[in-house]
mmCIF file of C-alpha atoms in Angstrom:
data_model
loop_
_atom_site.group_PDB
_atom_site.id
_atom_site.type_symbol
_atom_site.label_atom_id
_atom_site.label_comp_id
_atom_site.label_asym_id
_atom_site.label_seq_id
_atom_site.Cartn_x
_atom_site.Cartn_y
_atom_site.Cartn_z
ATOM 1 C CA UNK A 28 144.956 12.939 -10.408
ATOM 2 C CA UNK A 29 142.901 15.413 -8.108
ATOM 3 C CA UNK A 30 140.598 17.850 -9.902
ATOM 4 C CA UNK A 31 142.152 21.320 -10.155
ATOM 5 C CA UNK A 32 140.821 22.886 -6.794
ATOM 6 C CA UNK A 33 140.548 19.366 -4.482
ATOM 7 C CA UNK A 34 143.968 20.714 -2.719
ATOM 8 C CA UNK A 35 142.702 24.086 -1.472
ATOM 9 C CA UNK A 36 140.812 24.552 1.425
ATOM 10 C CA UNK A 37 139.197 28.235 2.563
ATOM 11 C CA UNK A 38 138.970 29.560 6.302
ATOM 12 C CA UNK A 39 136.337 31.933 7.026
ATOM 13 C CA UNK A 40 134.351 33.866 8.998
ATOM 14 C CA UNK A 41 133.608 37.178 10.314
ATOM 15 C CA UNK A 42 137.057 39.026 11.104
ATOM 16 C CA UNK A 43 137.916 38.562 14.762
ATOM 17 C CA UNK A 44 136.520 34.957 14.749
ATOM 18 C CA UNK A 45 139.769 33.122 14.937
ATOM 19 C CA UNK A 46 140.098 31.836 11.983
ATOM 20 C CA UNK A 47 144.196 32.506 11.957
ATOM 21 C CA UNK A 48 143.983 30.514 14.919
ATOM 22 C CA UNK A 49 142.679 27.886 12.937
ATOM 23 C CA UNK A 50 145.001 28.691 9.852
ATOM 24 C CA UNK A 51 147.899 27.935 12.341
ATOM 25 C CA UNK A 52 147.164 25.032 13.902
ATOM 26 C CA UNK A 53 146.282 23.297 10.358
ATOM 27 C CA UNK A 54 149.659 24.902 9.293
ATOM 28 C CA UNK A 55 151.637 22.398 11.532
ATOM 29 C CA UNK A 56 150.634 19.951 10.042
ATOM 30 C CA UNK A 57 153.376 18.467 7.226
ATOM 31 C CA UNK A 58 151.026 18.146 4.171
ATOM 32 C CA UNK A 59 149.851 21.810 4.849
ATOM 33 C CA UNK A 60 151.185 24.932 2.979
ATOM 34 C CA UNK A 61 149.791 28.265 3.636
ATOM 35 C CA UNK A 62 150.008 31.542 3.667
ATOM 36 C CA UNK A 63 148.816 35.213 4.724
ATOM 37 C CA UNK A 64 145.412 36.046 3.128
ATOM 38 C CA UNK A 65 144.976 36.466 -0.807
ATOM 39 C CA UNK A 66 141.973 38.002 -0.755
ATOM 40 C CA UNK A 67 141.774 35.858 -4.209
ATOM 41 C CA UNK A 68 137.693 36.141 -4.327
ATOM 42 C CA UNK A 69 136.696 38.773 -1.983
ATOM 43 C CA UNK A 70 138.677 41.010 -4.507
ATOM 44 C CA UNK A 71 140.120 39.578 -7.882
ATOM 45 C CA UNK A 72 137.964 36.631 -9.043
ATOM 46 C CA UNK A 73 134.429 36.791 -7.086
ATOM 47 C CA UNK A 74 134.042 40.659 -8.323
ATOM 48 C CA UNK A 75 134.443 39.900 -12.282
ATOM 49 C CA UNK A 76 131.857 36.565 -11.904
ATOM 50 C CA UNK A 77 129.532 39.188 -10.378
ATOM 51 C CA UNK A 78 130.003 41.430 -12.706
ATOM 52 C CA UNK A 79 129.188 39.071 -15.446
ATOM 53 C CA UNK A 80 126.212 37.310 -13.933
ATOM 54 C CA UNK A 81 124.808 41.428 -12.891
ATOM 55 C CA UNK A 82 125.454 42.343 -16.531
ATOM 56 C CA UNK A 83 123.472 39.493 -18.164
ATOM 57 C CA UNK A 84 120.897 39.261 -16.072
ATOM 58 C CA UNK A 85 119.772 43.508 -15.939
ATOM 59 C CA UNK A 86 120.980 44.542 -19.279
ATOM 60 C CA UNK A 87 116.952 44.277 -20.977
ATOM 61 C CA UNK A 88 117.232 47.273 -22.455
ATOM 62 C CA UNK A 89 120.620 48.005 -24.626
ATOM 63 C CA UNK A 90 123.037 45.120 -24.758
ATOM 64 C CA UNK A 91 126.315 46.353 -23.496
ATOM 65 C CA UNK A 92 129.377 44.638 -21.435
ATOM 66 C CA UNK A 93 131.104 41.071 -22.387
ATOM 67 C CA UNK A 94 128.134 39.533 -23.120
ATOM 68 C CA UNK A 95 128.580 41.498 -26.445
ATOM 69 C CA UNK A 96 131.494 39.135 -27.419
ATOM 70 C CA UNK A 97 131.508 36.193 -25.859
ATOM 71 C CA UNK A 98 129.452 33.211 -24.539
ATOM 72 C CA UNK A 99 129.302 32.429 -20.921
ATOM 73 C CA UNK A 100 130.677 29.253 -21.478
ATOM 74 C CA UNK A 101 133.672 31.023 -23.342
ATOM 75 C CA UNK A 102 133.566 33.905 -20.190
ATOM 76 C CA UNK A 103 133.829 30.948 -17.602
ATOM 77 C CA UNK A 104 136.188 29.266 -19.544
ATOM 78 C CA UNK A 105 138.704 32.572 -19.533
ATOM 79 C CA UNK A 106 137.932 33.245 -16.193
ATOM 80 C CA UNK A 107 138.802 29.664 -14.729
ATOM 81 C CA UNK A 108 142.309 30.105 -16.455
ATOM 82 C CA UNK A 109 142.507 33.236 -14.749
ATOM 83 C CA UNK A 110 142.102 32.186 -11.236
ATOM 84 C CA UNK A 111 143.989 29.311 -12.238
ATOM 85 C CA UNK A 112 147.120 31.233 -12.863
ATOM 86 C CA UNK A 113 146.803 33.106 -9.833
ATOM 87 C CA UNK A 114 146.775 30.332 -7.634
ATOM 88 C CA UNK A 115 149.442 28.582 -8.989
ATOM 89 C CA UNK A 116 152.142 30.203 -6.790
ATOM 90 C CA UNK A 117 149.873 29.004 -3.597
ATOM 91 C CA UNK A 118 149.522 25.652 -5.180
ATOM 92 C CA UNK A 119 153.357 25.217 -6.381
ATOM 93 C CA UNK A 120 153.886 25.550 -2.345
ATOM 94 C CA UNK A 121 151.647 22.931 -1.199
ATOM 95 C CA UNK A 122 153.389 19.826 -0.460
ATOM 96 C CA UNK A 123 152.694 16.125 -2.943
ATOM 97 C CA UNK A 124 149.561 14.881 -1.879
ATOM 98 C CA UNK A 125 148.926 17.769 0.511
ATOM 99 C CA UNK A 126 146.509 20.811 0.818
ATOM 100 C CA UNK A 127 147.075 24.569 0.345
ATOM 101 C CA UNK A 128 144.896 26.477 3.420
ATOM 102 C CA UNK A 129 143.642 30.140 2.234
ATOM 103 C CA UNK A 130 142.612 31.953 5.009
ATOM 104 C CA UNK A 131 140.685 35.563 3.915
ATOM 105 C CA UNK A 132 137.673 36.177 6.262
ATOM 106 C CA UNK A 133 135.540 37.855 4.224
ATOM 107 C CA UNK A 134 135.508 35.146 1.469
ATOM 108 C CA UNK A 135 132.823 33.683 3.790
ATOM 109 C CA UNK A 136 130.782 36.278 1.603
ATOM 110 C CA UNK A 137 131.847 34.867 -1.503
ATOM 111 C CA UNK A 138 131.003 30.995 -1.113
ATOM 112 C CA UNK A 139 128.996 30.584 -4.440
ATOM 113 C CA UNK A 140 131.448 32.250 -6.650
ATOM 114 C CA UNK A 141 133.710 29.666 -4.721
ATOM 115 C CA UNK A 142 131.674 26.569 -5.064
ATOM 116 C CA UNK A 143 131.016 27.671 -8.548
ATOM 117 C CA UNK A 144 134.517 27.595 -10.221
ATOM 118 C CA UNK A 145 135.679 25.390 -7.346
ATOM 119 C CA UNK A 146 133.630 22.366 -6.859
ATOM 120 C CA UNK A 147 135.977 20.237 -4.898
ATOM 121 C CA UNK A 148 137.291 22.979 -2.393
ATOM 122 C CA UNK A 149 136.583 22.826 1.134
ATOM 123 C CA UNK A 150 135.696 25.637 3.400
ATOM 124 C CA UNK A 151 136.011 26.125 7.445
ATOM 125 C CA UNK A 152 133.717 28.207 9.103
ATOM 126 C CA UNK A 153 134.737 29.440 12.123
ATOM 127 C CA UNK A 154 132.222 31.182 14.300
ATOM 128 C CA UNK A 155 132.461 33.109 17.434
ATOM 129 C CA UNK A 156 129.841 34.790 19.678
ATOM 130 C CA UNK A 157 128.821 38.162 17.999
ATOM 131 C CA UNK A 158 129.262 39.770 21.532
ATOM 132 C CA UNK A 159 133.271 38.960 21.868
ATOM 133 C CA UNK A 160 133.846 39.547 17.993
ATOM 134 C CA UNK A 161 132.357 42.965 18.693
ATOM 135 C CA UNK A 162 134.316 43.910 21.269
ATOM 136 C CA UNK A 163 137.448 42.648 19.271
ATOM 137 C CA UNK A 164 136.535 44.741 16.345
ATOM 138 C CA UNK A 165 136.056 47.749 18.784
ATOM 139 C CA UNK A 166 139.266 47.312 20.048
ATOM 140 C CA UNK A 167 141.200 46.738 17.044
ATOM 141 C CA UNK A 168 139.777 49.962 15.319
ATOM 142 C CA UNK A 169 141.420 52.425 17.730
ATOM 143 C CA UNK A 170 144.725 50.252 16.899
ATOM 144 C CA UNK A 171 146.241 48.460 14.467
ATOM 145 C CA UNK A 172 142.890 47.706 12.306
ATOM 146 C CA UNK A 173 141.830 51.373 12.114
ATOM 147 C CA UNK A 174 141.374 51.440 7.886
ATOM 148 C CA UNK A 175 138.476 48.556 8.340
ATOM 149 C CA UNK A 176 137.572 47.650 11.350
ATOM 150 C CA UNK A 177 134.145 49.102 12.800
ATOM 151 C CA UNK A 178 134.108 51.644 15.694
ATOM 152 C CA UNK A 179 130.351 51.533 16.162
ATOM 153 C CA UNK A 180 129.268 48.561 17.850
ATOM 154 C CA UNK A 181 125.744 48.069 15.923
ATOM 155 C CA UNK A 182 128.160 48.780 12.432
ATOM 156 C CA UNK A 183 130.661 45.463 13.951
ATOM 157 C CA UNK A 184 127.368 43.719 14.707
ATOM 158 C CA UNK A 185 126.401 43.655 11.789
ATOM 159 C CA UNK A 186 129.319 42.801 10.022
ATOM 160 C CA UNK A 187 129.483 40.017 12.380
ATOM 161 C CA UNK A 188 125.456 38.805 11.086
ATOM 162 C CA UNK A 189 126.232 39.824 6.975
ATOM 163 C CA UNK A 190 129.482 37.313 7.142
ATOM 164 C CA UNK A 191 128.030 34.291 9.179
ATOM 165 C CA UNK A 192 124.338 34.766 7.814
ATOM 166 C CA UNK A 193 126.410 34.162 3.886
ATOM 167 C CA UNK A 194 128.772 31.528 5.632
ATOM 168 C CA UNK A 195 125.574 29.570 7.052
ATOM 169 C CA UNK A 196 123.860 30.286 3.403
ATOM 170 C CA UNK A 197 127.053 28.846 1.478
ATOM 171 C CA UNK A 198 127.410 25.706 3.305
ATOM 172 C CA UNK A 199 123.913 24.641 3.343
ATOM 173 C CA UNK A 200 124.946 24.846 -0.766
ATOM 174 C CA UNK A 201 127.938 23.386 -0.145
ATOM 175 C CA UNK A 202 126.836 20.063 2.167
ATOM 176 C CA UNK A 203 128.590 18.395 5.071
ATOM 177 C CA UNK A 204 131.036 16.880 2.704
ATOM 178 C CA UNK A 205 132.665 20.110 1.830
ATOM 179 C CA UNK A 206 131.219 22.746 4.694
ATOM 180 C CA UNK A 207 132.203 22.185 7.621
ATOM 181 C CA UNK A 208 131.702 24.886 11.546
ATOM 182 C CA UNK A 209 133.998 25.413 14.135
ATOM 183 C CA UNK A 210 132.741 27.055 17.207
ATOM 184 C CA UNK A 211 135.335 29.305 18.303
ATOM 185 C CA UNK A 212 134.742 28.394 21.682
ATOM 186 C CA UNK A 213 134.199 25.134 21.569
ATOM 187 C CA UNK A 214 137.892 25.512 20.034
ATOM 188 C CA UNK A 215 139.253 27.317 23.360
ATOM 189 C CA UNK A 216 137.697 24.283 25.378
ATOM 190 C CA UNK A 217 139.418 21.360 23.682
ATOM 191 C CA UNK A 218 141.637 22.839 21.040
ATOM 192 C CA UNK A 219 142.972 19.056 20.613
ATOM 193 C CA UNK A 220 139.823 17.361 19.551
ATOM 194 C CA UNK A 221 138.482 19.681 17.528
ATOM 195 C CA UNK A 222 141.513 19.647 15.499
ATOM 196 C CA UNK A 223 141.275 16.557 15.689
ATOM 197 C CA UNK A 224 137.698 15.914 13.912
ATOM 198 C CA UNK A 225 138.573 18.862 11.697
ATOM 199 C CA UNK A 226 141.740 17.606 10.251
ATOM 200 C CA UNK A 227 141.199 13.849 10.649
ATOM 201 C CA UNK A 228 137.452 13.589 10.048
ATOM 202 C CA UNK A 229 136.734 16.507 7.544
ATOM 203 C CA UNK A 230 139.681 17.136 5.730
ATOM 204 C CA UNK A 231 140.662 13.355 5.570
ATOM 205 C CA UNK A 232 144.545 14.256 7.182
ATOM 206 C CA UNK A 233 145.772 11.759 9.384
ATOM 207 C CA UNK A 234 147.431 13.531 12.177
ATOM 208 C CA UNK A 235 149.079 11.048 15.275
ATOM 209 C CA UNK A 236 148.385 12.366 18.664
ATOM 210 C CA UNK A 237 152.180 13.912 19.241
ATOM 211 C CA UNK A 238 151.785 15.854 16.146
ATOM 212 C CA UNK A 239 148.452 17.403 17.417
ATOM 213 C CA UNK A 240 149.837 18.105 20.780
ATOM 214 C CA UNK A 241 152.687 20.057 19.425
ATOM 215 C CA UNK A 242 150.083 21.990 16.943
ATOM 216 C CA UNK A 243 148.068 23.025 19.905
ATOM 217 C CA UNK A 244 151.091 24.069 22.262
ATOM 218 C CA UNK A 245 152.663 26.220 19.706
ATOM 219 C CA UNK A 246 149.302 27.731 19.119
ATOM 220 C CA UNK A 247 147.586 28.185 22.543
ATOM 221 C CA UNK A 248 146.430 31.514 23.375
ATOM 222 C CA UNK A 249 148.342 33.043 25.986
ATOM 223 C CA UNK A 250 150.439 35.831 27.147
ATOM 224 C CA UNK A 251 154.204 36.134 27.023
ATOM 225 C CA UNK A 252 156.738 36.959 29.853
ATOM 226 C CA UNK A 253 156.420 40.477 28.577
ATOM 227 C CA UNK A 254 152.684 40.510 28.881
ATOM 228 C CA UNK A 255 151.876 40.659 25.372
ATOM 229 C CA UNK A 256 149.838 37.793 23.687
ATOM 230 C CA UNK A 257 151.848 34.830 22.083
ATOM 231 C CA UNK A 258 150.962 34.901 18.010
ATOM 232 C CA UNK A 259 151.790 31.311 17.429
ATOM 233 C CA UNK A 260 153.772 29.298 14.340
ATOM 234 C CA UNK A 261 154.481 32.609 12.215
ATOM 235 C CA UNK A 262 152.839 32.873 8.282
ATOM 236 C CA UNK A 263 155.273 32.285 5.361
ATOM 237 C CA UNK A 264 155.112 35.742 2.977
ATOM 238 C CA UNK A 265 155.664 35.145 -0.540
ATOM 239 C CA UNK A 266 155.436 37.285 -3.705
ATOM 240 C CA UNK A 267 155.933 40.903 -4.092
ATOM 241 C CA UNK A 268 155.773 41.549 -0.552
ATOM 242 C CA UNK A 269 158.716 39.112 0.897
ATOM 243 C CA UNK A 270 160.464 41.136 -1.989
ATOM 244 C CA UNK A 271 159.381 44.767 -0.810
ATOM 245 C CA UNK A 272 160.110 43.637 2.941
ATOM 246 C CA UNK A 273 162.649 41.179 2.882
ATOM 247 C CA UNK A 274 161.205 38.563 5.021
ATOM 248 C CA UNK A 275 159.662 35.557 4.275
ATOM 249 C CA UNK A 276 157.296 35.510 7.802
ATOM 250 C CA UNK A 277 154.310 37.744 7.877
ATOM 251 C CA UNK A 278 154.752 40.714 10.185
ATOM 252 C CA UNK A 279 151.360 40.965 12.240
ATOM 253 C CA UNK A 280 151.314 44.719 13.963
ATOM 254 C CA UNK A 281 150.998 44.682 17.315
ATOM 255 C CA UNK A 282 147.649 43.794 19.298
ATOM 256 C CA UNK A 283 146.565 41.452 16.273
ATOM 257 C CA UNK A 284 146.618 38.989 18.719
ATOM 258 C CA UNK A 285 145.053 39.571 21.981
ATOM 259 C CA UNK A 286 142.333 39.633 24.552
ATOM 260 C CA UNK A 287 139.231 42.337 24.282
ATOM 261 C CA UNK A 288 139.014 43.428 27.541
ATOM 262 C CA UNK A 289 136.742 46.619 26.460
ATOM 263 C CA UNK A 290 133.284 46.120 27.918
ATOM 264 C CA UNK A 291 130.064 46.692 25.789
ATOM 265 C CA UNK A 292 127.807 49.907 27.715
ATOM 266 C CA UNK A 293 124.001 49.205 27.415
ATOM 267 C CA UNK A 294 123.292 50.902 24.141
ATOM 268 C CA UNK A 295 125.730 48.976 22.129
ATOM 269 C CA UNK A 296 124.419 45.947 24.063
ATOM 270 C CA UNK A 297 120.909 46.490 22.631
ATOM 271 C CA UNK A 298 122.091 47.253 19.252
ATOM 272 C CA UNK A 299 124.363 44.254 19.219
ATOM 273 C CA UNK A 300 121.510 41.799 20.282
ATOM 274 C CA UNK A 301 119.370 43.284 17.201
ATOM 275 C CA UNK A 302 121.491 43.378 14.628
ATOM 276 C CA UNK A 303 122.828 39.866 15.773
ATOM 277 C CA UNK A 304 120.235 37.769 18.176
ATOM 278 C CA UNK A 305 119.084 35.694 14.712
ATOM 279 C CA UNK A 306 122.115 34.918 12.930
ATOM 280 C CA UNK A 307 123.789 33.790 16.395
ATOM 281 C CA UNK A 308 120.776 31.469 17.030
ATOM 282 C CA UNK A 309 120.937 29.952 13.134
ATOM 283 C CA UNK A 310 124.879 29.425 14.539
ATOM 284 C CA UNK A 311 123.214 27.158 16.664
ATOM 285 C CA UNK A 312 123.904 29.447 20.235
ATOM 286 C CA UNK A 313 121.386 29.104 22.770
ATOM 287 C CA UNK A 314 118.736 31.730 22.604
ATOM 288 C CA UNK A 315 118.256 34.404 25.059
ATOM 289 C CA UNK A 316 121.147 34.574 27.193
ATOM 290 C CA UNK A 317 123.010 37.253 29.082
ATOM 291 C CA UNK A 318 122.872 40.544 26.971
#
């Protein structure tokens, strides 16, 4: 029997990275459940383990907080059912033998907490080239992504550095065994063999040749008849929201998936080569380049 955890396997990255891109074509495969982001560290779990390890490590003058009542060990302990009950719908979904694929961007910044109380998870880093995720984020925050997304370019920038600087910190933790990067662009080039040593080679799936073919044709980047990018194999919504809704497919808005075609003006240029020259060279991108 698999330790509790050895079935789930994170996607992350800096938003705008393609990591649903990556969610969906693992999602084809037939041991793979999924489903839209849980945000299950970034807000419910990672937050209270912070709040635990901030309280016992400042409080030197009065003693206040859970530390009061209980032992770590008996926090952990509580907090490890917890998560455990929470995941159990994603879990109860995930096929005999299979794996459960979370994809929530920003749990890139919450690897330890993950590695922690998870020591057999997985995690996929995908990684794109700070200069197209900017202009992504740009676009999407005079659209559909207007409550998060950056409008400044040296703001997105640096969102772009704080989530791949923590993903490239977290997997250095993690190892090779249980870390493992996708270049977003080396993803466009040959969708089919990185899938391939992603699936087949890291997570340990085997996956014939047909099967990956039809992954990567149902999930190719392209534009419709209508002109409007094709979204690929839809999400499966669960919970309170397939209630509130009535669907069982998550609804993307429109322009979730599509091309950037906003251009970067000199200023934001500079700013985005500051805020993001080092982090894209420890991503292993060539240094210098056109700016």
């Amino acid at each position: 029997m698999r330790e509790f955890g050895a079935d789930m396997v994170f996607i992350v990255g800096s938003p705008r990275s393609g990591t649903t891109w990556m969610q969906r074509l693992l999602a084809c495969h037939p041991l793979v459940a999924t489903g839209q982001e849980s945000s299950l560290f970034e807000s419910y779990i990672g937050p209270q383990l912070r709040a635990w390890q901030r309280d016992v490590a400042e409080n030197s003058g009065r003693m206040v907080g859970l530390g009061c009542h209980l032992r770590e060990e008996d926090f952990l302990v509580a907090l490890q059912a917890y998560m455990q009950a929470l995941m159990q719908p994603m879990r109860a979904a995930t096929p005999e033998g299979g794996l459960f694929v979370e994809k929530t961007p920003s749990h890139a910044l919450f690897l330890p907490e993950i590695a922690q109380l998870l020591p057999q998870a997985r995690v996929i880093h995908v990684v794109r080239d700070v200069r197209d995720v900017v202009r992504s984020l740009l676009t999407a925050a005079r659209s559909w992504g207007a409550d998060w997304a950056p409008a400044d370019a040296r703001q997105a920038a640096q969102m772009w550095s704080r989530h791949v600087n923590a993903a490239l910190a977290g997997g250095r933790e993690m190892g090779p065994k249980r870390f493992c990067t996708v270049r977003y662009e080396d993803l466009m080039a040959d969708t089919h063999s990185v899938l391939e040593r992603v699936c087949c080679h890291f997570l340990g799936m085997a996956w014939d040749g047909e099967g990956l073919a039809k992954a990567v044709a149902r999930n190719s980047i392209r534009r419709g008849l209508n002109g409007k990018a094709v979204s690929g194999v839809p999400l499966p919504l669960r919970g309170e929201w397939a209630a509130r809704l009535g669907q069982d497919v998550v609804p993307e808005p429109e322009g979730f998936v599509g091309y950037a075609p906003r251009r970067l003006g000199p200023v934001e240029r500079y700013h985005v080569w500051r805020e993001g020259r080092r982090a894209m060279e420890r991503a292993g991108y060539a240094k210098g380049g056109l700016w």
